[in-house]
XYZ file of C-alpha atoms in Angstrom:
547
model
C 1.006 0.208 -11.921
C 4.070 -0.063 -10.635
C 7.500 -1.235 -11.507
C 8.793 -3.529 -8.826
C 12.114 -3.348 -7.172
C 12.488 -7.121 -7.276
C 7.750 -0.619 -10.367
C -4.914 -2.475 -14.123
C -10.943 -5.667 -17.560
C -13.216 -6.570 -14.807
C -16.449 -5.194 -13.443
C -16.592 -4.272 -9.780
C -18.830 -7.264 -9.195
C -16.350 -9.597 -10.847
C -13.457 -8.193 -8.864
C -15.318 -8.879 -5.635
C -14.908 -12.580 -6.339
C -11.148 -12.372 -6.627
C -9.270 -14.081 -3.799
C -5.578 -14.858 -3.817
C -4.498 -18.313 -2.790
C -1.645 -18.894 -0.380
C 1.381 -20.787 -1.681
C 1.921 -22.485 1.639
C 3.443 -21.990 5.051
C 3.009 -19.293 7.609
C 0.012 -17.328 8.710
C -1.094 -14.328 6.696
C -2.972 -12.644 9.495
C -0.920 -13.627 12.473
C -2.513 -11.536 15.196
C -2.404 -12.752 18.742
C -5.566 -12.497 20.808
C -3.538 -12.656 24.002
C -0.989 -9.947 23.159
C -1.519 -6.382 24.302
C -2.061 -4.038 21.356
C 0.026 -0.871 21.130
C -1.902 1.358 18.716
C 0.638 4.168 19.033
C 3.645 2.092 17.940
C 5.707 3.324 14.991
C 6.107 0.434 12.556
C 9.407 0.137 10.664
C 9.346 -1.348 7.161
C 11.765 -1.814 4.289
C 11.382 0.451 1.272
C 13.242 2.001 -1.658
C 14.143 5.591 -2.447
C 11.372 6.951 -4.730
C 12.493 7.717 -8.270
C 10.875 11.159 -8.339
C 9.412 13.793 -6.027
C 6.200 12.448 -4.483
C 3.566 13.562 -6.971
C 0.850 10.912 -7.475
C 0.594 11.463 -11.225
C 4.366 11.066 -11.610
C 4.866 7.967 -9.439
C 4.840 4.606 -11.196
C 7.302 2.489 -9.199
C 6.737 0.554 -6.012
C 9.031 2.548 -3.715
C 7.098 5.765 -4.216
C 3.795 4.019 -4.827
C 3.446 2.441 -1.386
C 4.111 5.850 0.180
C 1.525 7.523 -2.078
C -1.086 4.937 -1.105
C -0.666 5.835 2.567
C -0.488 9.615 2.146
C -3.501 9.888 -0.175
C -7.080 8.673 -0.445
C -8.835 8.361 -3.795
C -12.419 7.946 -4.843
C -12.085 4.218 -4.122
C -9.517 1.903 -2.569
C -8.853 -1.850 -2.722
C -9.033 -4.109 0.293
C -6.613 -6.965 0.979
C -8.466 -9.247 -1.462
C -8.585 -6.665 -4.266
C -12.224 -5.736 -3.729
C -13.092 -2.142 -4.675
C -14.353 -0.025 -1.754
C -15.780 3.513 -1.927
C -13.644 6.104 -0.131
C -14.122 9.766 -1.132
C -16.796 8.705 -3.605
C -20.321 9.077 -2.261
C -21.515 7.559 -5.529
C -20.282 6.761 -9.048
C -23.222 6.433 -11.428
C -23.714 5.854 -15.135
C -26.502 4.871 -17.491
C -24.352 4.014 -20.498
C -20.839 3.219 -19.144
C -19.568 6.238 -21.074
C -20.657 9.237 -19.001
C -20.133 8.931 -15.250
C -21.471 11.230 -12.553
C -19.238 11.213 -9.495
C -20.358 12.677 -6.178
C -17.727 13.084 -3.480
C -18.341 13.110 0.248
C -18.843 16.531 1.798
C -16.537 18.206 4.312
C -13.390 16.303 3.337
C -10.025 18.056 3.742
C -6.347 17.688 2.951
C -4.059 17.666 5.977
C -3.292 21.382 5.451
C -6.984 22.183 5.977
C -7.777 22.832 2.300
C -11.207 21.534 1.262
C -11.380 18.595 -1.144
C -13.843 19.477 -3.894
C -14.703 18.243 -7.355
C -12.046 20.621 -8.678
C -9.408 18.826 -6.592
C -9.951 15.839 -8.868
C -10.634 17.562 -12.178
C -7.648 19.898 -11.891
C -5.361 17.033 -10.834
C -6.467 14.812 -13.730
C -6.094 17.593 -16.278
C -2.621 18.357 -14.945
C -1.660 14.695 -15.118
C -2.911 14.239 -18.676
C -1.353 17.357 -20.265
C 1.728 16.557 -22.349
C 3.495 19.746 -21.293
C 3.588 18.542 -17.666
C 5.507 15.341 -18.513
C 3.819 13.144 -15.905
C 4.615 9.415 -16.059
C 1.024 8.366 -15.317
C -0.589 10.486 -18.042
C -1.518 7.330 -19.958
C -4.137 6.419 -17.348
C -6.349 9.282 -18.523
C -6.422 8.151 -22.164
C -10.010 6.864 -21.900
C -11.335 10.356 -21.110
C -12.726 12.383 -23.991
C -10.278 15.108 -24.979
C -7.174 13.253 -23.813
C -5.781 13.110 -27.343
C -5.856 16.897 -27.603
C -3.983 17.583 -24.361
C -1.528 14.689 -24.693
C -0.403 15.328 -28.276
C 3.273 16.180 -28.688
C 3.725 19.918 -28.500
C 0.195 20.513 -27.205
C -0.286 23.481 -24.878
C -3.892 22.540 -24.017
C -4.718 22.375 -20.308
C -8.088 20.639 -20.028
C -9.859 17.553 -21.307
C -13.315 18.131 -22.740
C -14.647 15.043 -20.941
C -14.257 16.531 -17.445
C -16.877 18.925 -16.078
C -17.280 20.349 -12.565
C -21.002 20.450 -11.711
C -20.715 21.788 -8.156
C -18.307 21.552 -5.233
C -19.158 17.907 -4.629
C -20.020 16.687 -8.138
C -18.220 16.241 -11.448
C -18.869 14.278 -14.609
C -16.501 12.203 -16.718
C -17.243 11.441 -20.364
C -15.162 8.685 -21.923
C -14.321 8.319 -25.612
C -16.172 4.987 -25.622
C -18.211 2.952 -23.121
C -15.952 1.239 -20.550
C -17.743 -0.497 -17.708
C -14.635 -1.017 -15.557
C -13.748 2.678 -15.324
C -14.819 3.018 -11.651
C -12.543 0.146 -10.675
C -9.435 2.011 -11.863
C -10.089 5.058 -9.696
C -8.177 3.785 -6.675
C -4.893 3.982 -8.562
C -2.321 6.658 -7.698
C -2.853 8.671 -10.887
C -6.467 9.441 -9.923
C -5.787 10.884 -6.468
C -6.957 14.466 -5.752
C -4.395 17.242 -5.335
C -4.387 20.479 -3.362
C -3.831 23.685 -5.339
C -0.192 23.980 -4.247
C 0.740 20.711 -5.937
C -0.218 21.991 -9.367
C 1.267 25.446 -8.786
C 4.682 24.079 -7.749
C 4.967 20.294 -8.299
C 8.668 20.034 -7.466
C 8.389 21.747 -4.079
C 5.180 19.892 -3.260
C 6.812 16.572 -4.139
C 9.437 16.994 -1.426
C 6.826 17.565 1.301
C 3.512 16.285 -0.099
C 0.211 17.180 1.526
C -2.344 14.413 1.201
C -5.626 13.235 2.690
C -4.941 9.594 3.461
C -4.549 7.538 6.618
C -1.015 8.868 7.145
C 0.877 12.127 6.677
C 4.506 13.186 6.787
C 5.867 13.395 10.325
C 6.941 16.975 9.589
C 9.015 19.166 7.320
C 11.980 17.173 6.058
C 10.502 13.810 7.074
C 11.896 12.385 3.831
C 15.662 12.018 4.223
C 16.761 11.031 0.748
C 18.469 7.650 0.369
C 17.862 6.998 4.107
C 14.186 6.844 5.126
C 10.808 8.579 5.260
C 8.696 9.000 8.404
C 4.907 8.858 8.244
C 2.536 9.317 11.190
C -1.169 8.561 11.518
C -3.473 11.320 10.241
C -5.687 12.204 13.253
C -8.420 13.657 11.024
C -8.727 10.647 8.708
C -12.275 9.246 8.448
C -11.990 6.644 5.685
C -12.028 2.845 5.788
C -8.261 2.379 6.263
C -7.982 3.706 9.820
C -4.407 3.165 11.134
C -4.050 0.694 13.978
C -0.567 2.038 14.714
C 1.028 5.438 15.254
C 2.951 5.584 12.001
C 5.185 3.854 9.469
C 8.864 4.559 8.832
C 10.204 3.205 5.527
C 13.944 2.535 5.677
C 15.739 2.458 2.322
C 18.113 -0.520 2.504
C 20.991 -1.124 0.111
C 20.386 -4.877 0.232
C 17.780 -7.347 1.419
C 20.464 -9.219 3.332
C 20.994 -6.165 5.558
C 17.254 -5.789 6.022
C 16.906 -9.465 6.909
C 19.610 -9.184 9.558
C 17.707 -6.250 11.088
C 14.478 -8.250 10.970
C 16.050 -11.170 12.834
C 17.320 -8.830 15.544
C 13.935 -7.042 15.812
C 15.417 -3.764 14.515
C 13.053 -3.933 11.521
C 9.376 -4.809 11.894
C 8.301 -5.650 8.326
C 10.327 -7.112 5.447
C 8.268 -7.754 2.316
C 10.913 -9.676 0.325
C 13.237 -12.398 1.569
C 16.860 -12.317 0.342
C 17.858 -15.224 -1.887
C 20.321 -16.304 0.810
C 17.440 -16.946 3.231
C 14.901 -18.618 0.932
C 15.667 -22.078 2.294
C 15.858 -21.002 5.938
C 13.571 -18.027 6.649
C 10.661 -20.166 7.854
C 12.747 -21.884 10.502
C 14.756 -18.718 11.219
C 11.624 -16.726 12.011
C 9.337 -19.469 13.280
C 5.619 -20.135 12.834
C 3.485 -16.994 12.964
C 6.228 -14.617 11.779
C 6.210 -15.147 8.024
C 3.899 -15.343 5.048
C 4.207 -16.797 1.549
C 1.455 -15.743 -0.822
C 0.919 -15.439 -4.565
C 0.149 -11.934 -5.772
C -0.506 -9.920 -8.909
C 3.072 -9.433 -10.042
C 5.603 -10.781 -12.514
C 9.280 -10.574 -13.509
C 10.355 -9.819 -17.081
C 13.279 -8.691 -19.221
C 12.702 -5.542 -21.260
C 14.647 -5.261 -24.535
C 14.288 -1.742 -25.964
C 12.956 -1.688 -29.507
C 14.950 1.481 -30.173
C 18.254 -0.460 -30.083
C 19.326 -1.180 -33.717
C 20.273 -4.801 -33.021
C 16.730 -5.487 -31.745
C 14.783 -3.712 -34.460
C 13.053 -5.199 -37.500
C 12.879 -8.888 -38.363
C 16.340 -9.652 -36.988
C 15.411 -8.074 -33.671
C 12.241 -10.137 -33.428
C 14.189 -13.347 -34.076
C 16.795 -12.385 -31.474
C 14.182 -11.741 -28.797
C 12.593 -15.118 -29.506
C 16.008 -16.799 -29.381
C 16.854 -15.223 -26.027
C 13.501 -16.267 -24.572
C 13.919 -19.887 -25.625
C 17.506 -19.992 -24.327
C 16.380 -19.250 -20.751
C 15.750 -22.278 -18.539
C 12.996 -20.841 -16.343
C 12.241 -24.147 -14.638
C 15.847 -24.581 -13.515
C 16.270 -20.992 -12.313
C 13.031 -20.954 -10.320
C 13.863 -24.344 -8.813
C 17.522 -23.780 -7.943
C 17.743 -20.065 -7.173
C 14.219 -19.463 -5.836
C 13.751 -22.883 -4.211
C 10.576 -23.476 -6.208
C 8.859 -20.370 -4.860
C 8.352 -18.834 -8.313
C 6.234 -20.172 -11.191
C 7.610 -19.946 -14.759
C 5.573 -17.520 -16.850
C 3.306 -18.688 -19.655
C 2.098 -15.196 -20.647
C 2.328 -11.491 -19.654
C -0.041 -11.133 -16.665
C -0.403 -13.205 -13.452
C -2.382 -16.339 -12.481
C -4.236 -14.589 -9.638
C -5.970 -12.229 -12.089
C -9.449 -13.179 -13.305
C -9.267 -14.250 -16.960
C -5.700 -15.613 -16.818
C -5.034 -18.245 -19.497
C -1.926 -20.448 -19.498
C -2.583 -21.810 -23.001
C -2.464 -18.741 -25.237
C -1.379 -19.682 -28.790
C 2.268 -18.846 -29.368
C 3.409 -19.241 -25.764
C 5.803 -22.033 -26.728
C 8.274 -19.163 -27.232
C 8.490 -19.056 -23.423
C 9.592 -22.702 -23.201
C 13.239 -23.758 -22.876
C 14.386 -24.990 -26.287
C 18.121 -24.388 -26.782
C 18.316 -25.947 -30.252
C 15.481 -23.796 -31.575
C 16.997 -20.771 -29.840
C 20.363 -21.306 -31.574
C 18.634 -21.646 -34.943
C 16.644 -18.412 -34.439
C 19.807 -16.514 -33.480
C 21.548 -17.843 -36.618
C 18.632 -16.644 -38.756
C 18.942 -13.185 -37.222
C 22.686 -13.143 -37.936
C 22.064 -13.769 -41.627
C 19.741 -10.743 -41.769
C 21.812 -8.350 -39.656
C 24.981 -9.454 -37.798
C 25.370 -8.646 -34.119
C 27.719 -5.666 -33.566
C 31.294 -6.995 -33.456
C 32.820 -7.087 -29.996
C 29.646 -6.038 -28.163
C 28.126 -8.062 -25.344
C 24.436 -8.556 -24.652
C 23.936 -6.786 -21.324
C 21.150 -7.311 -18.814
C 20.817 -4.361 -16.431
C 19.609 -4.863 -12.872
C 19.494 -2.919 -9.621
C 22.110 -4.245 -7.231
C 20.142 -3.156 -4.143
C 17.775 -6.119 -4.468
C 17.681 -9.884 -5.155
C 18.715 -9.963 -8.808
C 22.418 -10.693 -9.336
C 22.136 -14.447 -8.909
C 19.341 -14.990 -11.405
C 20.709 -12.392 -13.846
C 24.041 -14.242 -13.851
C 22.177 -17.500 -14.456
C 20.337 -16.000 -17.437
C 23.589 -14.579 -18.846
C 25.367 -17.923 -18.483
C 22.465 -19.648 -20.202
C 22.708 -17.261 -23.151
C 26.453 -17.865 -23.392
C 26.050 -21.630 -23.327
C 22.948 -21.938 -25.491
C 23.476 -19.145 -28.026
C 27.256 -18.907 -28.015
C 27.209 -15.151 -27.417
C 28.914 -12.905 -24.889
C 26.280 -12.015 -22.290
C 26.734 -10.347 -18.917
C 24.867 -8.565 -16.144
C 25.089 -4.787 -15.848
C 24.572 -3.675 -12.226
C 23.012 -0.328 -11.328
C 23.737 0.786 -7.770
C 20.069 1.560 -7.035
C 16.598 0.933 -8.393
C 16.183 4.697 -8.820
C 19.172 4.834 -11.179
C 17.871 1.954 -13.273
C 14.430 3.569 -13.532
C 15.987 6.881 -14.593
C 17.622 5.244 -17.639
C 14.438 3.317 -18.414
C 12.070 6.298 -18.321
C 14.648 8.492 -20.062
C 14.794 5.984 -22.956
C 18.590 5.962 -22.666
C 19.145 2.224 -22.183
C 22.078 0.648 -24.013
C 20.927 -2.920 -23.447
C 18.221 -5.031 -21.846
C 17.079 -4.545 -18.230
C 15.254 -6.634 -15.679
C 11.760 -5.342 -15.148
C 8.783 -6.330 -13.086
C 5.186 -5.262 -12.592
C 3.026 -5.026 -9.507
C -0.599 -4.494 -10.519
C -2.293 -1.172 -9.818
C -5.745 -2.760 -9.832
C -6.804 -6.381 -10.449
C -7.269 -6.595 -14.209
C -5.555 -8.220 -17.208
C -5.580 -4.843 -18.913
C -3.375 -3.311 -16.221
C -0.592 -5.724 -17.175
C -0.978 -4.814 -20.862
C -2.053 -1.226 -21.589
C 0.337 0.735 -19.317
C 3.304 -1.407 -20.395
C 2.812 -2.039 -24.109
C 0.301 0.533 -25.355
C 1.824 3.049 -27.762
C 3.202 5.980 -25.796
C 2.226 4.516 -22.401
C 4.138 5.934 -19.442
C 5.520 2.537 -18.377
C 6.399 1.372 -21.898
C 10.156 1.236 -21.274
C 10.965 -0.561 -24.515
C 9.093 1.995 -26.644
C 6.974 -0.772 -28.187
C 4.252 0.210 -30.638
C 1.715 -1.930 -32.510
C -1.462 -0.561 -34.100
C -3.016 -4.020 -34.026
C -2.268 -4.440 -30.316
C -3.577 -0.937 -29.475
C -6.789 -1.685 -31.384
C -7.367 -4.894 -29.429
C -6.809 -3.120 -26.125
C -9.488 -0.616 -27.053
C -11.873 -3.397 -28.060
C -11.221 -5.235 -24.802
C -12.026 -2.157 -22.732
C -15.287 -1.667 -24.640
C -16.347 -5.323 -24.345
C -19.869 -6.072 -23.148
C -18.749 -8.179 -20.188
C -15.610 -8.891 -18.167
C -15.441 -12.372 -19.659
C -15.612 -11.022 -23.209
C -12.998 -8.411 -22.363
C -10.642 -11.051 -20.972
C -10.913 -13.073 -24.178
C -9.900 -10.049 -26.239
C -7.022 -9.160 -23.912
C -5.706 -12.701 -24.219
C -5.957 -12.473 -28.002
C -3.909 -9.289 -27.753
C -1.280 -11.306 -25.901
C -0.846 -13.467 -29.004
C 0.617 -10.361 -30.660
C 2.956 -9.814 -27.720
C 4.114 -13.436 -27.819
C 5.224 -12.874 -31.405
C 6.808 -9.446 -30.916
C 8.158 -10.005 -27.368
C 8.555 -6.362 -26.298
C 9.540 -7.957 -22.984
C 10.458 -11.528 -22.165
C 8.233 -12.931 -19.388
C 10.219 -14.938 -16.834
C 8.121 -15.945 -13.801
C 5.235 -14.960 -11.563
C 5.994 -13.410 -8.205
C 5.270 -14.575 -4.681
C 5.259 -12.301 -1.643
C 7.546 -13.855 0.963
C 7.402 -11.556 3.951
C 8.428 -11.677 7.587
C 7.936 -9.591 10.697
C 9.527 -8.954 14.050
C 8.424 -10.054 17.513
C 7.321 -6.447 18.094
C 4.244 -6.493 15.823
C 1.028 -8.384 15.168
C -1.827 -8.467 12.634
C 0.381 -8.605 9.543
C -1.289 -9.340 6.227
C -0.131 -9.168 2.620
C -2.580 -7.700 0.124
C -3.619 -8.915 -3.310
C -0.790 -6.853 -4.848
C 1.970 -8.224 -2.620
C 2.185 -5.141 -0.382
C 1.777 -5.456 3.402
C -1.439 -3.889 4.686
C 0.471 -1.373 6.785
C -2.475 0.338 8.426
C -3.687 -2.923 10.029
C -0.373 -3.729 11.728
C -0.323 -3.308 15.496
C 2.514 -3.075 17.978
C 2.784 -5.303 21.004
């Protein structure tokens, strides 16, 4: 998963049926049969400065995540429709959905020539899970037997008992309980293999990562911090995502308006998010065949940390409910986003199998200013709001957030009678640093781009106790228990029912306030063809060709 700048229960068979519907306009695979293809072209795309050095098990935001997905190849990957495809996995077999035997393809190598073996996975997963290594994605290994021992606070243990190397090309994974969707998760960043040097010196490795994916760094120092990162096609790559171009350069823009200006002048090839200022005009600005508008597995929320005194206990619960009901989602999505966003009715996304827009308790996400004012008054009787303090909503100023954040703050002022204001962070990286460091002094805007197509991916990594992306430090034994039951369900349909029941708990506690579901509005220059947006809202970079 990944936190979005604007950063995963289904069987493989069920996922294969998932197809995302277009919201209208544009062509999502706008190749031209008549245009000459330049397969050596370097594609330029917008991006964001990664929060951390580029270690797969410590990357959980979209800026670093899209780079990881190009530099590395996992056991499986996901195609543009979210279908799981074998990559390094020769086979993933189980008789009981609890013990899996994984065979990897022979003669695979990292770009430094080091062989990829079963140990490349087992060592990487053990490193990622161990508490002492402080990796943000450690939560993704919680299903593996022995995770509790290595992840416990203060633990010095190095290995999980559920991982066993059988031979160079085979390892086994024993889970703490049967979970039939385990193979589907294995395309996520956390499960990528690592060369020995990454574990020996993670910080140094993270500055110049060595992977095994369709692309590799253009050379030493290819990542110029706060500026860009240059990737080139990996000539030895043999997987399913063979690059149709010579490389991808991600430019880290300070605003989408600047990126859009570059797109219009053909100085930028791919822009995956339209600035608010262009939402009414980008289709005519760019013209037919140069834009796409497509629903994807992502949402926008407000995280209110449970560790803040004014949002703890019964008073805190009432305040969160009051804030939610004081937000006019319909008006904001209509006026600011020109109707291109859909107000949220729960915590996941409509394109995910099992989505339910009628979960009991979701009336707390409806605009009801009178009820909101009453709830806030009830909270005041229990524990008064700190005198002279404003409710702040943090956001990264390098993306499209100020306008809607100001609208939310004005709504809280008008409907609750409180002092509310936006709190800008210069960059997404700075906002994420406060969030992961649990040093927030107020609420922040947050968003989620799915790691793999599953209801659980919108729930476990964000709201499970101790999860790496649980910014608000939420914890509920009842919720954790239902997550576990959902993972162990006998069928995807049964699992989805349990996950939606778990959302009833979230609708009461509101660890975050769901706002709206995301739409990928992307555009491209006259210099490229064959542009498609994937199920997760990310352009399929390796398919893009130059003209």
